[in-house]
Coordinates of C-alpha atoms in Angstrom, one line a residue:
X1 CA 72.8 216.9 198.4
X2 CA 74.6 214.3 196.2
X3 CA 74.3 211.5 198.6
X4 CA 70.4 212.5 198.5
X5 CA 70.6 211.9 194.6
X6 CA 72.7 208.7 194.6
X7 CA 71.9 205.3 195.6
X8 CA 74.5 203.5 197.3
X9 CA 73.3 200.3 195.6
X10 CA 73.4 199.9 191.7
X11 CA 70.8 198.1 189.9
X12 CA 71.1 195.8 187.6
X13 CA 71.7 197.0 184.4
X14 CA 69.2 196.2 181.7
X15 CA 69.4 196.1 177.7
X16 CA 68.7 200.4 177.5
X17 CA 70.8 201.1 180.4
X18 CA 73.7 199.0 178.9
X19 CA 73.1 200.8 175.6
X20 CA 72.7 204.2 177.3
X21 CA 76.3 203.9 179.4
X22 CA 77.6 202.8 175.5
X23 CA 76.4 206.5 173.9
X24 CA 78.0 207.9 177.4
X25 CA 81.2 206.6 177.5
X26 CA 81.8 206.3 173.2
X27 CA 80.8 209.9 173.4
X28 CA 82.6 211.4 176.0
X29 CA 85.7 209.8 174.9
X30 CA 84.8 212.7 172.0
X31 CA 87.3 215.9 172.8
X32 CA 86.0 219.3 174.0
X33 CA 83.1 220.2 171.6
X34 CA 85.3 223.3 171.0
X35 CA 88.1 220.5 169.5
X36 CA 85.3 218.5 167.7
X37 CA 84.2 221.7 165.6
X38 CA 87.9 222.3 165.1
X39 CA 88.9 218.7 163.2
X40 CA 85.1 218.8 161.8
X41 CA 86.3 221.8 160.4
X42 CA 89.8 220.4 159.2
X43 CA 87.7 217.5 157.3
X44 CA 85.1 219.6 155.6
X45 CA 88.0 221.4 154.2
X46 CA 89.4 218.1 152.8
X47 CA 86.4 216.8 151.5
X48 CA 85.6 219.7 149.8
X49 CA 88.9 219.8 148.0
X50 CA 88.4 215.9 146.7
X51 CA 84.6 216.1 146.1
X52 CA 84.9 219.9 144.4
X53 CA 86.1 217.8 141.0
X54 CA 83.2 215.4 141.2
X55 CA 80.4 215.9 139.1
X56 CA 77.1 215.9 140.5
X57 CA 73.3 215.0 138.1
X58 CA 71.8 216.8 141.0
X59 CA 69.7 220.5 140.5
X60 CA 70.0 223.0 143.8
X61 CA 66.5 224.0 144.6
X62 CA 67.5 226.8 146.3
X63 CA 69.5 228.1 143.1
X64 CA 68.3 226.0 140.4
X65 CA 71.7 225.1 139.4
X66 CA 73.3 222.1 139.2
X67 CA 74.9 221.3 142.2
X68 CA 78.4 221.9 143.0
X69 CA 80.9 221.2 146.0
X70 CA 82.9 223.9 146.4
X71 CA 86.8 224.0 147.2
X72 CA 87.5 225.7 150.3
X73 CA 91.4 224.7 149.8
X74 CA 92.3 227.0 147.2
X75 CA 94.3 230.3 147.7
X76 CA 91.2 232.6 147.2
X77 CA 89.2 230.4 149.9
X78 CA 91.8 230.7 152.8
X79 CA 92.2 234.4 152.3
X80 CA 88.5 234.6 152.5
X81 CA 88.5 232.4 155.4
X82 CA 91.3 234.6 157.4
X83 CA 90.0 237.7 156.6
X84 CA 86.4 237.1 157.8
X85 CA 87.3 235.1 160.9
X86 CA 86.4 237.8 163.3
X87 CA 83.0 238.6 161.6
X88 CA 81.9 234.8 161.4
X89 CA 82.6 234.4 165.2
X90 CA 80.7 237.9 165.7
X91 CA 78.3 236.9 164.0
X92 CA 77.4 233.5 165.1
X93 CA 74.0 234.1 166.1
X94 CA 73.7 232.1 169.2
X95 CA 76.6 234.0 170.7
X96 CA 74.4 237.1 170.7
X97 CA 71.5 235.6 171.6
X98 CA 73.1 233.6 174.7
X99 CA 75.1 237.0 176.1
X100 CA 72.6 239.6 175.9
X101 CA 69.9 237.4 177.3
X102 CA 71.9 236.1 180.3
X103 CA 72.9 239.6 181.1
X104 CA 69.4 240.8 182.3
X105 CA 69.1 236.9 183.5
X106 CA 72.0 237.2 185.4
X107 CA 71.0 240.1 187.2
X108 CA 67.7 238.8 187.8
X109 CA 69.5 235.8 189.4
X110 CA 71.7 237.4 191.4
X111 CA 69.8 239.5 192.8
X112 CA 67.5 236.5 194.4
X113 CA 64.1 238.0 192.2
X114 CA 64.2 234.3 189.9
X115 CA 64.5 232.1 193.3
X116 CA 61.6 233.8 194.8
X117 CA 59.4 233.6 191.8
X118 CA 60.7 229.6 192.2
X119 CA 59.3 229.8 195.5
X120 CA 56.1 231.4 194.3
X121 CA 55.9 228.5 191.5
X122 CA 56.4 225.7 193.6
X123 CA 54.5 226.5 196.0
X124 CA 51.0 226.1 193.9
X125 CA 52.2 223.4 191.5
X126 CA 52.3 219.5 193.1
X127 CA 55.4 217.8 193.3
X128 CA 54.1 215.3 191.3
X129 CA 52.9 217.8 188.2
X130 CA 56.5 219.5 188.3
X131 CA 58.0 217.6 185.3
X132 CA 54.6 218.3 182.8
X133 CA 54.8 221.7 184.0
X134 CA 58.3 222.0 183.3
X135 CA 58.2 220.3 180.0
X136 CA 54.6 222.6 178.9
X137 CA 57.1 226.1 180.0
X138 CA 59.3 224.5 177.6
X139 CA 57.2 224.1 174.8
X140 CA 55.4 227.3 174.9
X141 CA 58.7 229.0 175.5
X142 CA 58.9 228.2 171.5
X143 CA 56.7 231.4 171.0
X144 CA 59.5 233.4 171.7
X145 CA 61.7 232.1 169.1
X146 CA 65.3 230.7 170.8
X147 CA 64.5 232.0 174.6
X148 CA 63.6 228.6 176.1
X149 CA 67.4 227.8 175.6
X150 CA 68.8 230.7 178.0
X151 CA 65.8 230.6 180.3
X152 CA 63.8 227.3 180.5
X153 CA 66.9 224.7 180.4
X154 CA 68.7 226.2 182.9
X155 CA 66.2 226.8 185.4
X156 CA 64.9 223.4 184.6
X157 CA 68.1 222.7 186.3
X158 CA 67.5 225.2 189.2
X159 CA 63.7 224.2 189.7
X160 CA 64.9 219.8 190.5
X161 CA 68.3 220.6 192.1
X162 CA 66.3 223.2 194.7
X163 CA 63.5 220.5 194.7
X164 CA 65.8 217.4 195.8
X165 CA 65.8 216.2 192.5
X166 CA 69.0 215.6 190.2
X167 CA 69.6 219.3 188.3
X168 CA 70.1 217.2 185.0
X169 CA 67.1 215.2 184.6
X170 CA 65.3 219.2 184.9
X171 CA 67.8 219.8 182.2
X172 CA 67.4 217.3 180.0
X173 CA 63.7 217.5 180.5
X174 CA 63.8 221.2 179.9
X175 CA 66.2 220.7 176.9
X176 CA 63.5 217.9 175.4
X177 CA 60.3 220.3 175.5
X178 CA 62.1 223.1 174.4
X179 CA 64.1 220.9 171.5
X180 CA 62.7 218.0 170.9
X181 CA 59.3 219.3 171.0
X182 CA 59.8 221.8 168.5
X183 CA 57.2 222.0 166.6
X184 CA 54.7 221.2 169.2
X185 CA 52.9 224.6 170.2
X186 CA 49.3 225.3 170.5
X187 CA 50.3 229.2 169.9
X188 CA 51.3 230.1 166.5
X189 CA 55.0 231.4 166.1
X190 CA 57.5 232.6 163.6
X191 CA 58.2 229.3 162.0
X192 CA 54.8 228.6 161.0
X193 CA 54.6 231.3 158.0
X194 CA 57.9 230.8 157.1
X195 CA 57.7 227.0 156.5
X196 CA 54.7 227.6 154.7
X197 CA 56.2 229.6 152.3
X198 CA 58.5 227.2 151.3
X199 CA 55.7 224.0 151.1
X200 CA 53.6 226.5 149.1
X201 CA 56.5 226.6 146.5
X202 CA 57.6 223.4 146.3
X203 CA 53.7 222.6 145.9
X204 CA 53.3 225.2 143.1
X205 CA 56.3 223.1 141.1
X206 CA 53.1 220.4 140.5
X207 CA 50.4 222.8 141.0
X208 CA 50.8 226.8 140.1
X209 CA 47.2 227.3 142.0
X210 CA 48.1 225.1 145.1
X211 CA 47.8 227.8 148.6
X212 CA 49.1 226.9 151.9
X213 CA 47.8 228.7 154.7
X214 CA 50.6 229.8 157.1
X215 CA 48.4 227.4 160.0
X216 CA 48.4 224.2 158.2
X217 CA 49.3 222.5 160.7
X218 CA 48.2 224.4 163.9
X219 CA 45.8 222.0 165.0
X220 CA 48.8 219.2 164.8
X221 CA 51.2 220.7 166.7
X222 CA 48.7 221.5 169.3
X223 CA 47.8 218.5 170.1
X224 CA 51.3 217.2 169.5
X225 CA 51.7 219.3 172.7
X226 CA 50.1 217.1 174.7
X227 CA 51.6 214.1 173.5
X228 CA 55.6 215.7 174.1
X229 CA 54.3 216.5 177.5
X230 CA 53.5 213.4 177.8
X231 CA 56.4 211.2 176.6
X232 CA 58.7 213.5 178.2
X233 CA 57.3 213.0 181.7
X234 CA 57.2 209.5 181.0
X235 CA 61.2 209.1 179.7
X236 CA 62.0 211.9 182.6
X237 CA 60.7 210.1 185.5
X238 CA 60.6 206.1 184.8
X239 CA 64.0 206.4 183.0
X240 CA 66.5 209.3 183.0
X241 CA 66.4 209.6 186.4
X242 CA 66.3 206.5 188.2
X243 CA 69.5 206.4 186.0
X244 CA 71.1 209.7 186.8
X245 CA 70.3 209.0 190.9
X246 CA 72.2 205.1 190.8
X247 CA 75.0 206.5 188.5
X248 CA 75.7 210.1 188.4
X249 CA 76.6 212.0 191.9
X250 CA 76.1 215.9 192.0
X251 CA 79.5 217.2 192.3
X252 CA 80.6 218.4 196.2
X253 CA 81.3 222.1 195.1
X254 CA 78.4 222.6 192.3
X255 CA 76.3 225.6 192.8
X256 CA 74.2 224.8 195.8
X257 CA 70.8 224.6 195.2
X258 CA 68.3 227.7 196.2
X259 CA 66.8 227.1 199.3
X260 CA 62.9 227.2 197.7
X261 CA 61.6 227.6 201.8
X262 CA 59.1 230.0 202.9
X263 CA 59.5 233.5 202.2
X264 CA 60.9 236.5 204.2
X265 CA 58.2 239.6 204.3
X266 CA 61.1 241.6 202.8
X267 CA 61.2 239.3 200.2
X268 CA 57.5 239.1 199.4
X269 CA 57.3 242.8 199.5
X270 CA 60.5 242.7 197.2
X271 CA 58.8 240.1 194.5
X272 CA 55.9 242.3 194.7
X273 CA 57.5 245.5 193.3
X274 CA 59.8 243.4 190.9
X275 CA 56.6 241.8 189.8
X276 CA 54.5 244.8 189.5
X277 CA 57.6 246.7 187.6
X278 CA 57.7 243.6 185.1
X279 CA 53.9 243.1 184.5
X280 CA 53.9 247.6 183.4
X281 CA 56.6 246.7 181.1
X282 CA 55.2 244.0 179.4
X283 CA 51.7 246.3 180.0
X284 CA 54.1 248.7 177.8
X285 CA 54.8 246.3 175.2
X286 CA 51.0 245.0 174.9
X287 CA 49.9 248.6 174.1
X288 CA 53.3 249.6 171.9
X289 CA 52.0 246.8 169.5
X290 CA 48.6 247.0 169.6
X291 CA 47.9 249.2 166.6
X292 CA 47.6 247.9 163.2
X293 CA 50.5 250.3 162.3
X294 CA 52.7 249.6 165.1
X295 CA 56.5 249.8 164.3
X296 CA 57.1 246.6 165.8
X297 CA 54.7 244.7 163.3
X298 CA 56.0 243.6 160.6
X299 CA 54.8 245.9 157.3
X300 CA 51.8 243.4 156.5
X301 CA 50.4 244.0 160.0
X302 CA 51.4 241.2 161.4
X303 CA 53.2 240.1 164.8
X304 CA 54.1 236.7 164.5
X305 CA 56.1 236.7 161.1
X306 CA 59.6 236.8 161.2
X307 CA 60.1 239.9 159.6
X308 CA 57.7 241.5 162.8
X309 CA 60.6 244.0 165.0
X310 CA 58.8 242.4 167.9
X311 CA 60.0 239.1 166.9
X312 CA 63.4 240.5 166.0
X313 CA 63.4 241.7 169.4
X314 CA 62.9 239.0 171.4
X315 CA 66.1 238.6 173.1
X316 CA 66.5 242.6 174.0
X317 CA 63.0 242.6 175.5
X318 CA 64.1 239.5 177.8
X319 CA 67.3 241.3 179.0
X320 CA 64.9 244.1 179.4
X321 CA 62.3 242.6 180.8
X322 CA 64.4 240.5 183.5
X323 CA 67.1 243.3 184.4
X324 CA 64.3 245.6 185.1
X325 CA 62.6 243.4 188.3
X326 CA 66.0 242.4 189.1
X327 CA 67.3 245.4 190.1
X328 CA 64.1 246.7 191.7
X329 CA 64.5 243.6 193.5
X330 CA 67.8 243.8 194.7
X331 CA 67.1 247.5 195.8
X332 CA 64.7 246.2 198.1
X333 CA 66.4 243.7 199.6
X334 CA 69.5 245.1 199.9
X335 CA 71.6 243.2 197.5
X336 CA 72.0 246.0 195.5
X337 CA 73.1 249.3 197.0
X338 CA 74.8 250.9 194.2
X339 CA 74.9 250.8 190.2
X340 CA 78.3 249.4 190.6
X341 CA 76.6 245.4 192.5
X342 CA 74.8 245.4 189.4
X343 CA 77.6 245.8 186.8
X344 CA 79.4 242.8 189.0
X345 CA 76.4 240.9 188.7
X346 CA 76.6 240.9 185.3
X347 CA 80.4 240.3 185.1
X348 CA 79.9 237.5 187.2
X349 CA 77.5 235.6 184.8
X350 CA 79.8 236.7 182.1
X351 CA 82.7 234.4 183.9
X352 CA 80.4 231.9 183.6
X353 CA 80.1 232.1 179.8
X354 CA 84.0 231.6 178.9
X355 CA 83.8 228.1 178.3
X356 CA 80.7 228.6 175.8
X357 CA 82.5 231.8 174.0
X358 CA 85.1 229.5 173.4
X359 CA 83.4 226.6 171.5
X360 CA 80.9 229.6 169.9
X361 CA 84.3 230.5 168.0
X362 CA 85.4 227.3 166.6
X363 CA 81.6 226.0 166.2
X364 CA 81.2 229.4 163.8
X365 CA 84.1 228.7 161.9
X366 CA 82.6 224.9 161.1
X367 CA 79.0 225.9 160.3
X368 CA 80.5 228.3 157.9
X369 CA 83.1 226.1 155.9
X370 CA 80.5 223.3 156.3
X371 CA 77.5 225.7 154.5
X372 CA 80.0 227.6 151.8
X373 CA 81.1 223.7 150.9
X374 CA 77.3 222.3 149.6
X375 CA 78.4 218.9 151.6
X376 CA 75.3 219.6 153.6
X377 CA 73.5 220.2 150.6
X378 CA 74.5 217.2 148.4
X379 CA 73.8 214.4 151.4
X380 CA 70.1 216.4 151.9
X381 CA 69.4 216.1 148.1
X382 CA 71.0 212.2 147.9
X383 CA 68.4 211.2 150.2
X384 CA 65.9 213.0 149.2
X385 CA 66.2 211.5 146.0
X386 CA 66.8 207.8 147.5
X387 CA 63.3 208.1 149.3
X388 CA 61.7 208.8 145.5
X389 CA 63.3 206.0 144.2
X390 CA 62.6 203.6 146.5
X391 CA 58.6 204.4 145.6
X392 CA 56.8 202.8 148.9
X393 CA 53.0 202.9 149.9
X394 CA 51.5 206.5 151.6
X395 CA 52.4 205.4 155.2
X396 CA 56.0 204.1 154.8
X397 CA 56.5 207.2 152.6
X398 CA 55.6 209.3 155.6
X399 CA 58.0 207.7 157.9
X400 CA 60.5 207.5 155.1
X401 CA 60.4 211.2 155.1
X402 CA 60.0 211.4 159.2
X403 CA 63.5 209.5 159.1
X404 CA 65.4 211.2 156.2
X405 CA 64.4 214.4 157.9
X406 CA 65.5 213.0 161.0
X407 CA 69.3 212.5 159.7
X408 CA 69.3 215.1 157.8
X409 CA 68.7 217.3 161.1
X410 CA 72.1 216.1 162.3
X411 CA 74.2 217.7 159.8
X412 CA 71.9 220.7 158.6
X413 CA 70.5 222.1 161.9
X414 CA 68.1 225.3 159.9
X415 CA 64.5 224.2 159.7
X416 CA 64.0 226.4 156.6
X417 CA 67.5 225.5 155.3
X418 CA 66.6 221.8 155.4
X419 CA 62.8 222.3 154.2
X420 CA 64.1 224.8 151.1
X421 CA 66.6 221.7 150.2
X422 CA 64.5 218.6 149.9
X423 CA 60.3 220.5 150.3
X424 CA 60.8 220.8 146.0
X425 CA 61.7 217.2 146.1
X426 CA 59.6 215.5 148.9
X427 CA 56.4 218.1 148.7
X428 CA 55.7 217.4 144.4
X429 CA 56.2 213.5 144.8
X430 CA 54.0 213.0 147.6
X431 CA 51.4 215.2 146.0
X432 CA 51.7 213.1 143.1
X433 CA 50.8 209.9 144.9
X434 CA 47.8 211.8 147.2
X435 CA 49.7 213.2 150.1
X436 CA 49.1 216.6 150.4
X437 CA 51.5 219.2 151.0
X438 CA 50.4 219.8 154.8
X439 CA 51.0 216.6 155.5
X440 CA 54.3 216.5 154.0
X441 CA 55.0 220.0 156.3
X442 CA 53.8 217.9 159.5
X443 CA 55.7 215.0 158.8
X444 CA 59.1 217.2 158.2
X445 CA 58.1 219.1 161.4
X446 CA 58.2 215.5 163.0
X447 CA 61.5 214.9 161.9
X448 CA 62.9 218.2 162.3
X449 CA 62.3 218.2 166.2
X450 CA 63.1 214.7 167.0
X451 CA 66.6 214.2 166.4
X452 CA 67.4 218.0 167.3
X453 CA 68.5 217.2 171.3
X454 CA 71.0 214.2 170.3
X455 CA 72.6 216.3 167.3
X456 CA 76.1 218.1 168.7
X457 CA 75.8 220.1 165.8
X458 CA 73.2 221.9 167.0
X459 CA 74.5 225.2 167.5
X460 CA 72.5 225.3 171.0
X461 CA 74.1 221.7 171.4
X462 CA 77.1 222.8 173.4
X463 CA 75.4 225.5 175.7
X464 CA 73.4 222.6 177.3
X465 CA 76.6 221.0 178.1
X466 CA 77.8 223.8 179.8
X467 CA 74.7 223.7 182.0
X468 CA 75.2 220.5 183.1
X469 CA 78.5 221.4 183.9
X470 CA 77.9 223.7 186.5
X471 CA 76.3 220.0 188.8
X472 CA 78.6 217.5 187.0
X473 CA 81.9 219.0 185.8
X474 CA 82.8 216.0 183.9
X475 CA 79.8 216.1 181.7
X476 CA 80.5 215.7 177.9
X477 CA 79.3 215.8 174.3
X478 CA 78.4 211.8 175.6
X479 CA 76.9 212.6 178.5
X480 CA 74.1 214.6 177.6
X481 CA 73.5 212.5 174.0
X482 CA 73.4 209.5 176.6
X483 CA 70.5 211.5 178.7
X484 CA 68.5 212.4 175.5
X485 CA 68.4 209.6 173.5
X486 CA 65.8 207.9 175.0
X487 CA 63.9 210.9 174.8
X488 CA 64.7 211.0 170.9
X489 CA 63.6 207.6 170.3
X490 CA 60.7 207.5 172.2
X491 CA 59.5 211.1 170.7
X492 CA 60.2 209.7 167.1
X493 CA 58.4 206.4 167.8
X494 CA 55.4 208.3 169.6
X495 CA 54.9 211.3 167.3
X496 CA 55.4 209.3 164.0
X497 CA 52.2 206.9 164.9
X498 CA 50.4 210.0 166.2
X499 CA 50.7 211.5 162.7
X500 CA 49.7 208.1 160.9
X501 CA 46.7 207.9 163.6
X502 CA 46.2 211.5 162.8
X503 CA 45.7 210.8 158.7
X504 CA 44.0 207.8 159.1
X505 CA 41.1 209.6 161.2
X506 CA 40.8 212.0 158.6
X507 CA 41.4 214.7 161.4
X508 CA 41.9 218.4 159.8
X509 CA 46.1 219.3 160.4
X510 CA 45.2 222.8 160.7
X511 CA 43.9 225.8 158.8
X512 CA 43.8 224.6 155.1
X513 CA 42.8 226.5 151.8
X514 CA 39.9 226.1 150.4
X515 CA 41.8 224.9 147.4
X516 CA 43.0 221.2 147.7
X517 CA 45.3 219.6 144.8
X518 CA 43.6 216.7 142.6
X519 CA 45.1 214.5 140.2

């Protein structure tokens, strides 16, 4: 297979290849991500000690107290630090998330029910419409709040190595629509409300009557769906691949790629039952949430809100919902024979995860230290306050704010954490020069998504490394920054003169109040 995926003959390199090989080899020179988070860690503690005397003429939004760095040096701070070691590494969300879902995954995968349902998939949807369709999955997988990152970039991987393709360009084109794209859905989600809520405060600081309606930007993002399908078909197949195929060689004992062929009958009649024992349990769910009272809406009634069980519950209902078919599955076709195949199943995807668990420990430790300092805070607010000063015309304020956002991202990964920062800065000053709030929203979303899939600090970051791993063992923290760059840059470039095109038409962002801000 790697002699398929490599030319023998290297082209010549132009300007973005030469710049793209820079990133690869700078950044893999970068330790283990696991010993990144580790000396980040050592110089946020440092920092905090010499900045923690400073005094700052800066005012928390989140606390409305002058802001503060705080020492994380100091006698009281270790002890803190020692004694709630365990529960910061147990608690780092992604570490959940990741485990639990690739348990029912794994079984699922073992048992041969996801390579069938490849076959199925493959065999209605052209070679040639594989990337969109990958790249849409991706972006609609944003519904089901951090799923695409255990399901869609891995099998992204899976779907172009079993395809003859190179398993990282799936990856990284997987990794773009679920990342980069994300805040391009045509289906409303969790985030939507919740950022809201925050642009409706920072717009009441101006105006006490001001209402944001929780789809302000629905109609955006929609479209914006279109366009990140788009650009990420475009970067996948006229550059990150050719690329990958002249320089980067799948290694001799990676997993072997799923033979995608025609079907057994035992395995059509296996898929069959799997399928039909998935589609009652998601039947199930349909009708457990269709009242207006249902326990797994949230207590206003509704399903997409954060505070909804169902979207608390996203991740047990994908174990369940994958584990389920898998086993039925492997019953069928004889993989499984006894309870005791499926508990090695699982183990077996467990191995897999050691590597991961590993960085997960140090990387908690970091995002801790780096949140209890207010470093994070105090560079957000900084530029924030630079973009204000510097007083530029209504579009160059928008992609002012596209960009801050944009850095920002790579040292405060929360949407709501970053919007809840610099929203009570940004959202009052551009209302004050005619830019209303929504757009300020859509033009944070922009900047929020763009910069996610080149950011190691991501907290998802890392896993995606691990998945290239399993084709090209030597991939690093370089390596995959190197492959989604040009998806960055193009993504910022495209989607910040698809919102200026956007305002300039006049075209409705979404659903807006009846109530608009005047001066």
């Amino acid at each position: 297979m790697s002699n398929q995926l490599a030319d023998t003959a290297t082209p010549k390199q132009g300007g973005m290849d030469r710049f793209l090989n820079l990133i690869e080899k700078a950044g893999n020179k970068i330790p283990d991500p696991a010993i990144l988070f580790f000396w980040a860690l050592i110089i946020v503690w440092v920092s905090s000690a010499l900045l923690s005397n400073v005094s700052f003429d800066l005012v928390n939004p989140r606390t409305g107290n002058p802001l503060e760095i705080t020492n994380l040096l100091t006698g009281d701070a270790l002890a803190s630090f020692l004694a709630n070691m365990v529960t910061t590494f147990t608690g780092f969300a992604p570490l959940g998330i990741v485990l639990v879902a690739m348990l029912g995954v794994g079984v699922a995968d073992s048992s041969g029910f996801i390579t069938t349902g490849l076959k199925k998939m493959l065999s209605f949807t052209p070679a040639k419409l594989l990337t969109p369709m990958l790249i849409l999955v991706a972006i609609v997988s944003h519904t089901a709040a951090d799923a695409g990152y255990v399901l869609v970039i891995p099998l992204g991987g899976i779907i172009f190595h079993a395809a003859g393709r190179h398993p990282l360009a799936g990856i990284a084109a997987a990794f773009a629509g679920v990342s980069g794209g994300f805040s391009a859905n045509f289906i409303p989600s969790g985030i939507d409300p919740l950022l809201a809520g925050f642009t409706q405060t920072a717009a009441n600081v101006l105006d006490p009557e001001y209402i944001v309606n929780p789809l302000a930007n629905i109609y955006f993002t929609g479209l914006s769906s279109v366009l990140i399908v788009a650009i990420g078909w475009f970067v996948t197949e006229r550059i990150i691949e050719p690329r990958l195929n002249a320089t980067t060689n799948v290694d001799e004992d990676a997993e072997e790629a799923p033979d995608l062929g025609s079907m057994t009958e035992l395995e059509s009649k296996a898929f069959k039952y799997a399928g039909w024992s998935m589609m009652a349990g998601i039947a199930l769910l349909v009708f457990a949430i269709m009242p207006e009272n249902s326990a797994l809406r949230s207590p206003e009634g509704e399903i997409t809100a954060f505070s909804a069980p169902i979207m608390q519950s996203i991740v047990p209902l994908i174990f369940i919902l994958f584990i389920i078919p898998g086993i039925v599955y492997g019953r069928v076709v004889g993989k499984f024979s006894s309870s005791n195949d499926v508990i090695k199943s699982m183990s077996d995807t467990m191995n897999t995860m050691g590597a991961y668990m590993v960085m997960s420990f140090f990387c908690a430790q970091f995002l801790v230290a780096f949140g209890q300092s207010n470093i994070g805070t105090m560079l957000a607010l900084y530029g924030a306050e630079g973009l204000k000063a510097m007083n530029l015309p209504g579009e160059a304020t928008v992609v002012g704010m596209i960009l801050l956002t944009a850095m920002v991202n790579l040292l405060v990964g929360s949407a709501s954490a970053k919007w809840a920062l610099i929203g009570p800065i940004l959202v009052p000053m551009l209302m004050a020069v005619g830019i209303s709030p929504e757009l300020s929203q859509a033009a944070y979303r922009v900047g929020d998504s763009v910069s996610n899939i080149i950011s190691p600090l991501m907290v998802f970051f890392p896993l995606v490394v691990v998945y290239c791993q399993r084709y090209v063992k030597n991939t690093g923290i370089g390596t995959l920054a190197s492959l989604m760059m040009p998806f960055s840059i193009a993504m910022l470039i495209g989607w910040t003169i698809f919102l200026l095109a956007y305002w300039a038409l006049g075209i409705p962002l979404g659903i807006q109040a009846p109530y608009t801000y005047t001066m």
